[in-house]
PDB file of C-alpha atoms in Angstrom:
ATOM      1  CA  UNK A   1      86.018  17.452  81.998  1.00 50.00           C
ATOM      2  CA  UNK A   2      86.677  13.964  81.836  1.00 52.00           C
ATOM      3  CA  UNK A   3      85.682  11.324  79.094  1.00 55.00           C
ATOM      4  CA  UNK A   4      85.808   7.607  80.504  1.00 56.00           C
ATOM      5  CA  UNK A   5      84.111   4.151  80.674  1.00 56.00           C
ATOM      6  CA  UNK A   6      81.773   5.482  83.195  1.00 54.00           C
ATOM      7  CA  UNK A   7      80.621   8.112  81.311  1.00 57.00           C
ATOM      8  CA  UNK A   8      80.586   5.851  77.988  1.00 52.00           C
ATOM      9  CA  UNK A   9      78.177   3.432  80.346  1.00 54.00           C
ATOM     10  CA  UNK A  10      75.628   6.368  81.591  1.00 58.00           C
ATOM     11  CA  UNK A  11      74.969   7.269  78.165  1.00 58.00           C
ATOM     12  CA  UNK A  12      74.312   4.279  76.771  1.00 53.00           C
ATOM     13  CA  UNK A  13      72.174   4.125  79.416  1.00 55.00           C
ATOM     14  CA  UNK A  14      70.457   7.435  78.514  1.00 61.00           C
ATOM     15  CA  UNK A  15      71.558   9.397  80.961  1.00 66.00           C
ATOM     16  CA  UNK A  16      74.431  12.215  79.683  1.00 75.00           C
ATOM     17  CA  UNK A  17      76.600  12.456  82.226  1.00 77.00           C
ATOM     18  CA  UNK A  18      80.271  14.159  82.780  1.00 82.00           C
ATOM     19  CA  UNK A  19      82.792  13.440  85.297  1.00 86.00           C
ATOM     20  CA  UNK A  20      84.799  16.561  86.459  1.00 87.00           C
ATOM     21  CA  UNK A  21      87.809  16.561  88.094  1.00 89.00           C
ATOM     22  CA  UNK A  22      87.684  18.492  91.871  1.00 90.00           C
ATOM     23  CA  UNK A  23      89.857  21.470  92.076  1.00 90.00           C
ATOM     24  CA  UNK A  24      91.285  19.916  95.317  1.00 91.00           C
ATOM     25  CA  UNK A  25      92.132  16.449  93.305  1.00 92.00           C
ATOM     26  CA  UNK A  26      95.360  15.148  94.304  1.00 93.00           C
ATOM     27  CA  UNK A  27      97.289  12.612  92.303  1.00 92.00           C
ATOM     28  CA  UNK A  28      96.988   8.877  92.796  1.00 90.00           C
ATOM     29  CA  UNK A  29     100.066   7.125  94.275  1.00 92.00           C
ATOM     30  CA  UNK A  30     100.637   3.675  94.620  1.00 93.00           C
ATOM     31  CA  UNK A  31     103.618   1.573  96.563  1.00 95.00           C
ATOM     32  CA  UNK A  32     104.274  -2.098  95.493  1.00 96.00           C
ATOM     33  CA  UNK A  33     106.190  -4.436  97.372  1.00 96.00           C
ATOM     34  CA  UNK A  34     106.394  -8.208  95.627  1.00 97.00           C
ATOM     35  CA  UNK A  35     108.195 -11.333  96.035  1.00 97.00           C
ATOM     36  CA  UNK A  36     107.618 -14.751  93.908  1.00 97.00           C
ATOM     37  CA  UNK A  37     110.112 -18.007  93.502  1.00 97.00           C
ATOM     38  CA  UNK A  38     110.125 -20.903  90.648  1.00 96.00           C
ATOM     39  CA  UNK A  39     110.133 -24.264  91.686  1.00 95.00           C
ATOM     40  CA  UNK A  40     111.891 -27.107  89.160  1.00 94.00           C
ATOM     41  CA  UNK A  41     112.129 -30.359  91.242  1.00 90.00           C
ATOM     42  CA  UNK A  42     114.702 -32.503  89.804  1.00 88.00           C
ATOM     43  CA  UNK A  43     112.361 -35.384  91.223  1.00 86.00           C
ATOM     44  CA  UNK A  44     110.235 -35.077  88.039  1.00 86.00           C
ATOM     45  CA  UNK A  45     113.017 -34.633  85.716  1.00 88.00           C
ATOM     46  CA  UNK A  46     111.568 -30.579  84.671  1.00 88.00           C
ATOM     47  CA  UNK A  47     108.418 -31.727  83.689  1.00 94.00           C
ATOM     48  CA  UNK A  48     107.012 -30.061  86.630  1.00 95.00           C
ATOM     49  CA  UNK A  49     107.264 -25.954  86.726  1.00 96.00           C
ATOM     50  CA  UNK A  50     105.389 -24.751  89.892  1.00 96.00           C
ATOM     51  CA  UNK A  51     105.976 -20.732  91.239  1.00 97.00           C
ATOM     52  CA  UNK A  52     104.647 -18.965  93.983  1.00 97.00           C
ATOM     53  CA  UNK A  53     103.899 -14.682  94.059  1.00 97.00           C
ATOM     54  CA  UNK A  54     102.853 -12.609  96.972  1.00 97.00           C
ATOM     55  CA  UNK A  55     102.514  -9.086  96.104  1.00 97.00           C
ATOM     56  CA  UNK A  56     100.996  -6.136  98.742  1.00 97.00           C
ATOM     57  CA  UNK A  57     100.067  -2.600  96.838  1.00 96.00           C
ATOM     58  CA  UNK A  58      99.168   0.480  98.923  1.00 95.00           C
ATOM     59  CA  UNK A  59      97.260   3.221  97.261  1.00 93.00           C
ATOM     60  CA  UNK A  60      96.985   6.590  98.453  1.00 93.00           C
ATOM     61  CA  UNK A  61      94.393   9.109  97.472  1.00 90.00           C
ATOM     62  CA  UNK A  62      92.845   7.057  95.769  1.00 84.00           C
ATOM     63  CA  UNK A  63      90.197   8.307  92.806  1.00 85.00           C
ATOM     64  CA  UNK A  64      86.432   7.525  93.376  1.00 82.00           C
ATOM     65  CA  UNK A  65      83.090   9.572  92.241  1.00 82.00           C
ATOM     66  CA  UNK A  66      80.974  11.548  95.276  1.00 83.00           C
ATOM     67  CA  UNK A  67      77.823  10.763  94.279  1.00 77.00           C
ATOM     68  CA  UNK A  68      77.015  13.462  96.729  1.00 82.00           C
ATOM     69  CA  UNK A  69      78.340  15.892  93.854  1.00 88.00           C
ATOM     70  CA  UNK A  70      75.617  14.487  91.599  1.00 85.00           C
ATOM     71  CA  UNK A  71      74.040  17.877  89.358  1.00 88.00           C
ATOM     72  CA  UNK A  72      72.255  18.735  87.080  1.00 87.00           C
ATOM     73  CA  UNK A  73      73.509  21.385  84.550  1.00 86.00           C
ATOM     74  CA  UNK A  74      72.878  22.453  81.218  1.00 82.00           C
ATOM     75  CA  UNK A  75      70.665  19.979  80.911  1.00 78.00           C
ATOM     76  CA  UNK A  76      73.583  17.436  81.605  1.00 82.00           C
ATOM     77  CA  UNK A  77      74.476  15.480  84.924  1.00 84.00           C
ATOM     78  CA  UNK A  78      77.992  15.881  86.570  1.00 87.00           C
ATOM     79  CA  UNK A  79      79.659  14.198  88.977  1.00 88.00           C
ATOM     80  CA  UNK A  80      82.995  14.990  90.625  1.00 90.00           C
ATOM     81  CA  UNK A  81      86.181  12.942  90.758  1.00 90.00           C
ATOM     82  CA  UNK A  82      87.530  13.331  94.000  1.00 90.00           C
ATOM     83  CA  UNK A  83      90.098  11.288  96.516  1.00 89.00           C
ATOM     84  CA  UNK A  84      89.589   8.831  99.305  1.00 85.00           C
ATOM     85  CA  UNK A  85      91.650   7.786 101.824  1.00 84.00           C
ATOM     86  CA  UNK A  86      93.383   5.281  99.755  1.00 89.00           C
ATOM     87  CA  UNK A  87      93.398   1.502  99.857  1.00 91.00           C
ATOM     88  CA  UNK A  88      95.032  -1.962  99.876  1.00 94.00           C
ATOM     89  CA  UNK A  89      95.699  -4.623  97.804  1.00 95.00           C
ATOM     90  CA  UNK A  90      97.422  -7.944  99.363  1.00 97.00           C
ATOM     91  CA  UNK A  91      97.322 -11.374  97.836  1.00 97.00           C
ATOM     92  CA  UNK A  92      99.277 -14.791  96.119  1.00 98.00           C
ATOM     93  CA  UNK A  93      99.329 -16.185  93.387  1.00 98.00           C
ATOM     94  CA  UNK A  94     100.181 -20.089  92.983  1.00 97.00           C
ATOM     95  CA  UNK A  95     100.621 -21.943  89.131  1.00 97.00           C
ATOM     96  CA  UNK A  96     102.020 -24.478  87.656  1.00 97.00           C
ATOM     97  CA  UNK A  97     102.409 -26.596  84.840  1.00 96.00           C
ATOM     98  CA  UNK A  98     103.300 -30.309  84.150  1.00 96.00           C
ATOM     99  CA  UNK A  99     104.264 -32.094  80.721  1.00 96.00           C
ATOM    100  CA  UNK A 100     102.765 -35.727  80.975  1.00 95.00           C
ATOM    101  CA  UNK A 101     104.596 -36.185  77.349  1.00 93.00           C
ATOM    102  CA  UNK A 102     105.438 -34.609  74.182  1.00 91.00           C
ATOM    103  CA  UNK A 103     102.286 -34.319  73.339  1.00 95.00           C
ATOM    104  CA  UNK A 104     100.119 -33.705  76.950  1.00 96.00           C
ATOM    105  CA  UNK A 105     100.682 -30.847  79.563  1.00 97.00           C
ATOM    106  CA  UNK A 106      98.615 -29.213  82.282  1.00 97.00           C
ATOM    107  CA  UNK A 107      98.599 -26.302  83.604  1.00 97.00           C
ATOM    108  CA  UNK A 108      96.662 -24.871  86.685  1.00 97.00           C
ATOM    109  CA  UNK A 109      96.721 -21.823  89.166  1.00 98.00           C
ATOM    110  CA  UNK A 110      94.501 -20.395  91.738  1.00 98.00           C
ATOM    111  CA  UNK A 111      95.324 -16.801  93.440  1.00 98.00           C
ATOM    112  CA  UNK A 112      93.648 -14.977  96.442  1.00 98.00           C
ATOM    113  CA  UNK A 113      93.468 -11.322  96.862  1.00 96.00           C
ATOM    114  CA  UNK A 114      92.167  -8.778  99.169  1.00 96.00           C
ATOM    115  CA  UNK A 115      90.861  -5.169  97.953  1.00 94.00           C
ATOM    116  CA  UNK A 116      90.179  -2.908 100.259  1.00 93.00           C
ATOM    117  CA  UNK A 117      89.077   0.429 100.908  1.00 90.00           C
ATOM    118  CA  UNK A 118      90.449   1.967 104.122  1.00 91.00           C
ATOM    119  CA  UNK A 119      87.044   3.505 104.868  1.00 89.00           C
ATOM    120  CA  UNK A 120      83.365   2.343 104.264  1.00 90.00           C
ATOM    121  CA  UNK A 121      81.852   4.131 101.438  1.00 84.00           C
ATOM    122  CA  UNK A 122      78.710   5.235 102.907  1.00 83.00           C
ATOM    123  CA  UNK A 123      76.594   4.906  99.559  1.00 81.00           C
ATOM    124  CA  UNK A 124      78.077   1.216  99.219  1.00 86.00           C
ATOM    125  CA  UNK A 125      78.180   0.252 102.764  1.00 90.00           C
ATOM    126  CA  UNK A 126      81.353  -1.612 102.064  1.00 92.00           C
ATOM    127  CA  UNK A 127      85.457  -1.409 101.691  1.00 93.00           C
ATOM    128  CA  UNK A 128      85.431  -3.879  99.107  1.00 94.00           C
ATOM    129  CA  UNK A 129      86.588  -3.065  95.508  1.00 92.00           C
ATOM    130  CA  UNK A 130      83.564  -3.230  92.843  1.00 92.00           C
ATOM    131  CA  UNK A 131      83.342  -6.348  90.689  1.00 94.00           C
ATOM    132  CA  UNK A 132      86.485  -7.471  91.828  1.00 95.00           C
ATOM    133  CA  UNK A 133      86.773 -11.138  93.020  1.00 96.00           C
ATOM    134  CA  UNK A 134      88.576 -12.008  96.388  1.00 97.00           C
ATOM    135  CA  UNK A 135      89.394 -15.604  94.267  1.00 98.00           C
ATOM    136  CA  UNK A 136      89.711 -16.905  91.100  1.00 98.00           C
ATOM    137  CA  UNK A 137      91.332 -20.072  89.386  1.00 98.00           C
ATOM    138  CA  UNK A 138      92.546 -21.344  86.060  1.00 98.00           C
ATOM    139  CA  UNK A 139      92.838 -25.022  85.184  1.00 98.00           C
ATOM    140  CA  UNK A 140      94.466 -25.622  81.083  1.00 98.00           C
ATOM    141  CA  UNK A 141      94.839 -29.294  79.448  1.00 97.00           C
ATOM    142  CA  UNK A 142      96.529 -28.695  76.172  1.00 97.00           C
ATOM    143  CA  UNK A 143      97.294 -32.329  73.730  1.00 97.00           C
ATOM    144  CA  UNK A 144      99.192 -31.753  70.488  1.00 95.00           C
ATOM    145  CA  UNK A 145      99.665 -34.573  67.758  1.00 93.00           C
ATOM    146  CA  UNK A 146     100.228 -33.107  64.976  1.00 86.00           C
ATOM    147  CA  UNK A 147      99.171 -36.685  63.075  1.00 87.00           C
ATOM    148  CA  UNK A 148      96.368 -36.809  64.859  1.00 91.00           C
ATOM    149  CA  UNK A 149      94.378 -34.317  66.230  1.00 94.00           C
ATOM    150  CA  UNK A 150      95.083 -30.759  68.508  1.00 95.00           C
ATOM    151  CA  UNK A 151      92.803 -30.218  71.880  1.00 97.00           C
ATOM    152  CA  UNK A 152      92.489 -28.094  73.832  1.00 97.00           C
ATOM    153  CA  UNK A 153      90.325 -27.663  77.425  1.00 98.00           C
ATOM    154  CA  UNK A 154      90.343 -24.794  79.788  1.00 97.00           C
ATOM    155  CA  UNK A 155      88.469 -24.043  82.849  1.00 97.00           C
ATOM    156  CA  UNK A 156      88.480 -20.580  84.393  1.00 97.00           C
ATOM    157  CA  UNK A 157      86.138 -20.016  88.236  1.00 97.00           C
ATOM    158  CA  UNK A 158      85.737 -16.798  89.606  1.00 97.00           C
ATOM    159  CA  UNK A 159      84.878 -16.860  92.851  1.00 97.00           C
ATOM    160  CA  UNK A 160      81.720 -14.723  94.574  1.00 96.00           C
ATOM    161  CA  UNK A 161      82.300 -10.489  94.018  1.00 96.00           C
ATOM    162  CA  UNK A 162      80.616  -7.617  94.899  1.00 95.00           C
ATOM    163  CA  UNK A 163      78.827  -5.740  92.345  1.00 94.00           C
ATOM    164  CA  UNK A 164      77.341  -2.219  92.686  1.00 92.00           C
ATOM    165  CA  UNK A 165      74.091  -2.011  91.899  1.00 91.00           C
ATOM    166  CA  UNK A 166      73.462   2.046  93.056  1.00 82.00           C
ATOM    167  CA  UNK A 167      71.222   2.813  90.169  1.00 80.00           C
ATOM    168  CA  UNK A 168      68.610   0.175  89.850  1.00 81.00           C
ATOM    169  CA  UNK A 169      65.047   0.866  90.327  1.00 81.00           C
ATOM    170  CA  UNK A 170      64.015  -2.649  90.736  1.00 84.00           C
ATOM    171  CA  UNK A 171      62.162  -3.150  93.475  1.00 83.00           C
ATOM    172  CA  UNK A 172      64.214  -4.620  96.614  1.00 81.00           C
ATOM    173  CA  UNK A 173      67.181  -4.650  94.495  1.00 86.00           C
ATOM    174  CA  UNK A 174      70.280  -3.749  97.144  1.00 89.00           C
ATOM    175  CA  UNK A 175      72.914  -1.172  96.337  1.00 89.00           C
ATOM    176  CA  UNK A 176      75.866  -3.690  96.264  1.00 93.00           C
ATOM    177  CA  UNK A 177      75.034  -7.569  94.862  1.00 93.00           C
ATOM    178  CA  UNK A 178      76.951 -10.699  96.012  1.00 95.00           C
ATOM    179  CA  UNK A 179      77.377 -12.464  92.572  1.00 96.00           C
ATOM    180  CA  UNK A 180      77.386 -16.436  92.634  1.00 96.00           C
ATOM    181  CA  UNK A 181      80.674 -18.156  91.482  1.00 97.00           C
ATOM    182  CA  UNK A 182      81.382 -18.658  87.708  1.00 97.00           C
ATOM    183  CA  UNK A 183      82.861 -21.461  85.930  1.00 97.00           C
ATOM    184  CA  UNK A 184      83.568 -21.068  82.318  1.00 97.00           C
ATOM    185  CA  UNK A 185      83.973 -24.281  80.319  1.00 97.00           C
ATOM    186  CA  UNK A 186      86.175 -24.170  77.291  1.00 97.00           C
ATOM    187  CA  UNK A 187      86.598 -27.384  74.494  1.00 97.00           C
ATOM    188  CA  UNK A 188      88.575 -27.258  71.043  1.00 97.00           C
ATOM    189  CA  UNK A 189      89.526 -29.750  68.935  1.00 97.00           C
ATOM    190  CA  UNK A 190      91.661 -29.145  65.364  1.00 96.00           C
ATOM    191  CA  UNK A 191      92.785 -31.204  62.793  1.00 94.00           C
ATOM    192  CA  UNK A 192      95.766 -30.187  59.973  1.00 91.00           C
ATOM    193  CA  UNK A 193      95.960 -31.656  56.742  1.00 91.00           C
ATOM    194  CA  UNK A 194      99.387 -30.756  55.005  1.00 88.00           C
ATOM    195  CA  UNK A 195      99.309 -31.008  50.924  1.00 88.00           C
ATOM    196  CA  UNK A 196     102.621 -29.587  50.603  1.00 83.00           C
ATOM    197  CA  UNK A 197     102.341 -26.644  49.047  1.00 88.00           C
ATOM    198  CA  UNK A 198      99.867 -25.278  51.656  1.00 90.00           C
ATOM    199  CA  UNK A 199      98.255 -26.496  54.621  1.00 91.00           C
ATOM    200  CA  UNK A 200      94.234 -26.849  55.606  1.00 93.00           C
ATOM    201  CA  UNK A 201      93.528 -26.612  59.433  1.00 93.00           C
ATOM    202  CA  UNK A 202      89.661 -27.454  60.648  1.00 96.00           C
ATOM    203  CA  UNK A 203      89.126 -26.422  64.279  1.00 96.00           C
ATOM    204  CA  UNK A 204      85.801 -26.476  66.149  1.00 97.00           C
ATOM    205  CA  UNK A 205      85.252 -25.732  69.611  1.00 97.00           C
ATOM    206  CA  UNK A 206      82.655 -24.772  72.120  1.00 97.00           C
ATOM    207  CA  UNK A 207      83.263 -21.534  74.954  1.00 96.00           C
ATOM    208  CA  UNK A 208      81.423 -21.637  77.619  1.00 97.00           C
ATOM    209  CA  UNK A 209      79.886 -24.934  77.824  1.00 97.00           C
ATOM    210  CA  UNK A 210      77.949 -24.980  81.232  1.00 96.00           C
ATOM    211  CA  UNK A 211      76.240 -21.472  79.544  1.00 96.00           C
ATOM    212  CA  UNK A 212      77.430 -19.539  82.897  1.00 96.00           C
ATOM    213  CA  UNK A 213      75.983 -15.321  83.074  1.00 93.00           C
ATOM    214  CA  UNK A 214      74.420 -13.724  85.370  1.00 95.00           C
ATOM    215  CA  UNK A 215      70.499 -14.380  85.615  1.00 92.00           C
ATOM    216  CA  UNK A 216      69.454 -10.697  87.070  1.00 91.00           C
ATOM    217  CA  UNK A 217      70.283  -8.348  83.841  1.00 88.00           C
ATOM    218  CA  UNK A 218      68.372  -5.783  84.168  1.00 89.00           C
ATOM    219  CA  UNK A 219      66.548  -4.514  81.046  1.00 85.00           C
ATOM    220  CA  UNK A 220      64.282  -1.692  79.622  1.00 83.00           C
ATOM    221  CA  UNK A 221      64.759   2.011  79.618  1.00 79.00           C
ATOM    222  CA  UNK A 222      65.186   2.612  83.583  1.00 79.00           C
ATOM    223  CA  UNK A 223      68.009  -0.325  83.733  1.00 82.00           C
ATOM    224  CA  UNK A 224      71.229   0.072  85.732  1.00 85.00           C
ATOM    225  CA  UNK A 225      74.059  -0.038  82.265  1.00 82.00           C
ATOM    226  CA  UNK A 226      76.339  -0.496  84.757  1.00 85.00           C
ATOM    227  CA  UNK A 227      75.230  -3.281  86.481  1.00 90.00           C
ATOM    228  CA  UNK A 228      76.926  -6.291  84.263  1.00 92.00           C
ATOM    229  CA  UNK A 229      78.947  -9.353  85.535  1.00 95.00           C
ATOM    230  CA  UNK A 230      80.082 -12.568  84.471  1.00 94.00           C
ATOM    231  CA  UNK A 231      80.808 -14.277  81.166  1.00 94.00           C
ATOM    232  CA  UNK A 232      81.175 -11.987  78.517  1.00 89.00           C
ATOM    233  CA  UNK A 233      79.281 -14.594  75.871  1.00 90.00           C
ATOM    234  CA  UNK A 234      76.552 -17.125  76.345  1.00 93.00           C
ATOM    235  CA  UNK A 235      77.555 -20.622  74.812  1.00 96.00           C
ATOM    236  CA  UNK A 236      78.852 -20.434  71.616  1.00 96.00           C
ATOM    237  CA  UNK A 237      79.436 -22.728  68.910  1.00 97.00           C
ATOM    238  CA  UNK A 238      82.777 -22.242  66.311  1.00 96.00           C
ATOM    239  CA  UNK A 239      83.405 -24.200  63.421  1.00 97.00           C
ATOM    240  CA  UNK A 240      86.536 -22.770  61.198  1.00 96.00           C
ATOM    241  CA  UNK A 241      88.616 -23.471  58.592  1.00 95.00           C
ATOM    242  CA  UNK A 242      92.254 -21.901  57.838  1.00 93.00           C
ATOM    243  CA  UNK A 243      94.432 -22.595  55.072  1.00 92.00           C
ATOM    244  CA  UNK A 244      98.056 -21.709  54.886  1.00 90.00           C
ATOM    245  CA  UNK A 245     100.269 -21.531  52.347  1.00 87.00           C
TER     246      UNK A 245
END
């Protein structure tokens, strides 16, 4: 018997539920072929880093649940671990960073993937990965003056996924849910006052500024636990304080 996240989910949910290994269960293999260069041009005398990774991943017998193997026993529900046919994983990855100053620098990246089942799953009616995003993107702005103040921005989009959605008994609700895109707005700013003997740092800073999460949660007693997405918190104000000695 096994003991995971999926199981941890269902019974929040309410639902006990154990996930048992098939007796024909093979073990997972995976083959990863990568390649990635850094880029210096002397044109900006190094204050430009850029770098480039492709990376393909081939999984065979690959572990999913047969919901066909859904039971009921002792009062318990059980599902069976079992293999598919495998799947793929191809994609690139582009950054890089640039130092306006001493005190200024940017970095940015954006990376594409593709992951794939090599069959349809019929309950899913689709070979892409759950919750996993074909594109996503980080942008950073980080300025540190130490006499003046520290700040800090940083933007991170995920592009559209697929989210499974097998369990909901909302009404037209579809088995798998194209999510919209997410951007997730971060802002700091600190200040450090040094007294000598110890120093006093005030920070505040707002996460997710544009308030980005998903608008369907489902809620009450018959809700999907599984179906979640998105930013993990709502907009949130910190204030702090930290002294060092």
């Amino acid at each position: 018997r096994v003991f995971d996240e999926d199981v941890h989910i269902e019974n929040i949910g309410g639902v006990p539920r154990d996930i048992v290994n098939s007796n024909a269960l093979r073990e997972e293999r995976s083959h990863t072929f990568a390649f990635g260069a850094d880029f210096t041009p002397a044109v900006f005398d190094g204050r430009l880093v850029t770098s480039f990774q492709t990376f393909f991943t081939l999984l065979k017998n690959s572990f999913d649940l047969d919901e066909g193997t859904l039971r009921i026993e002792n009062g318990r529900e059980r599902i069976d671990r079992v293999n598919t046919a495998g799947s793929t994983v191809v994609g690139a990855e582009w950054d890089a960073s640039y130092r306006f100053n001493s005190e200024l620098s940017l970095i940015l990246g954006v990376a594409h993937s593709q992951a794939r089942f090599d069959e349809t799953d019929p309950n899913r009616g689709t070979r892409h990965y759950n919750k996993t995003p074909d594109w996503t993107g980080v942008l950073q702005l980080v300025y540190t003056n130490k006499s003046f103040v520290n700040g800090f921005l940083g933007l991170k989009w995920t592009g559209q996924m697929l989210a499974d959605r097998l369990d909901s008994v909302v009404p037209g609700a579809n088995a798998v849910e194209a999510t919209p895109d997410f951007l997730v707005l971060d802002i700091g700013l600190g200040k450090s006052f040094d007294f000598k003997t110890f120093e006093i740092t005030v920070r505040a800073s707002v996460n997710n500024l544009l308030d980005q999460f998903q608008e369907d949660l489902e809620s009450g007693p018959s809700r999907d636990p599984s179906y979640i997405y998105g930013p993990r918190y709502p907009r949130t104000w910190t204030v702090g304080t930290r002294l060092d000695f």
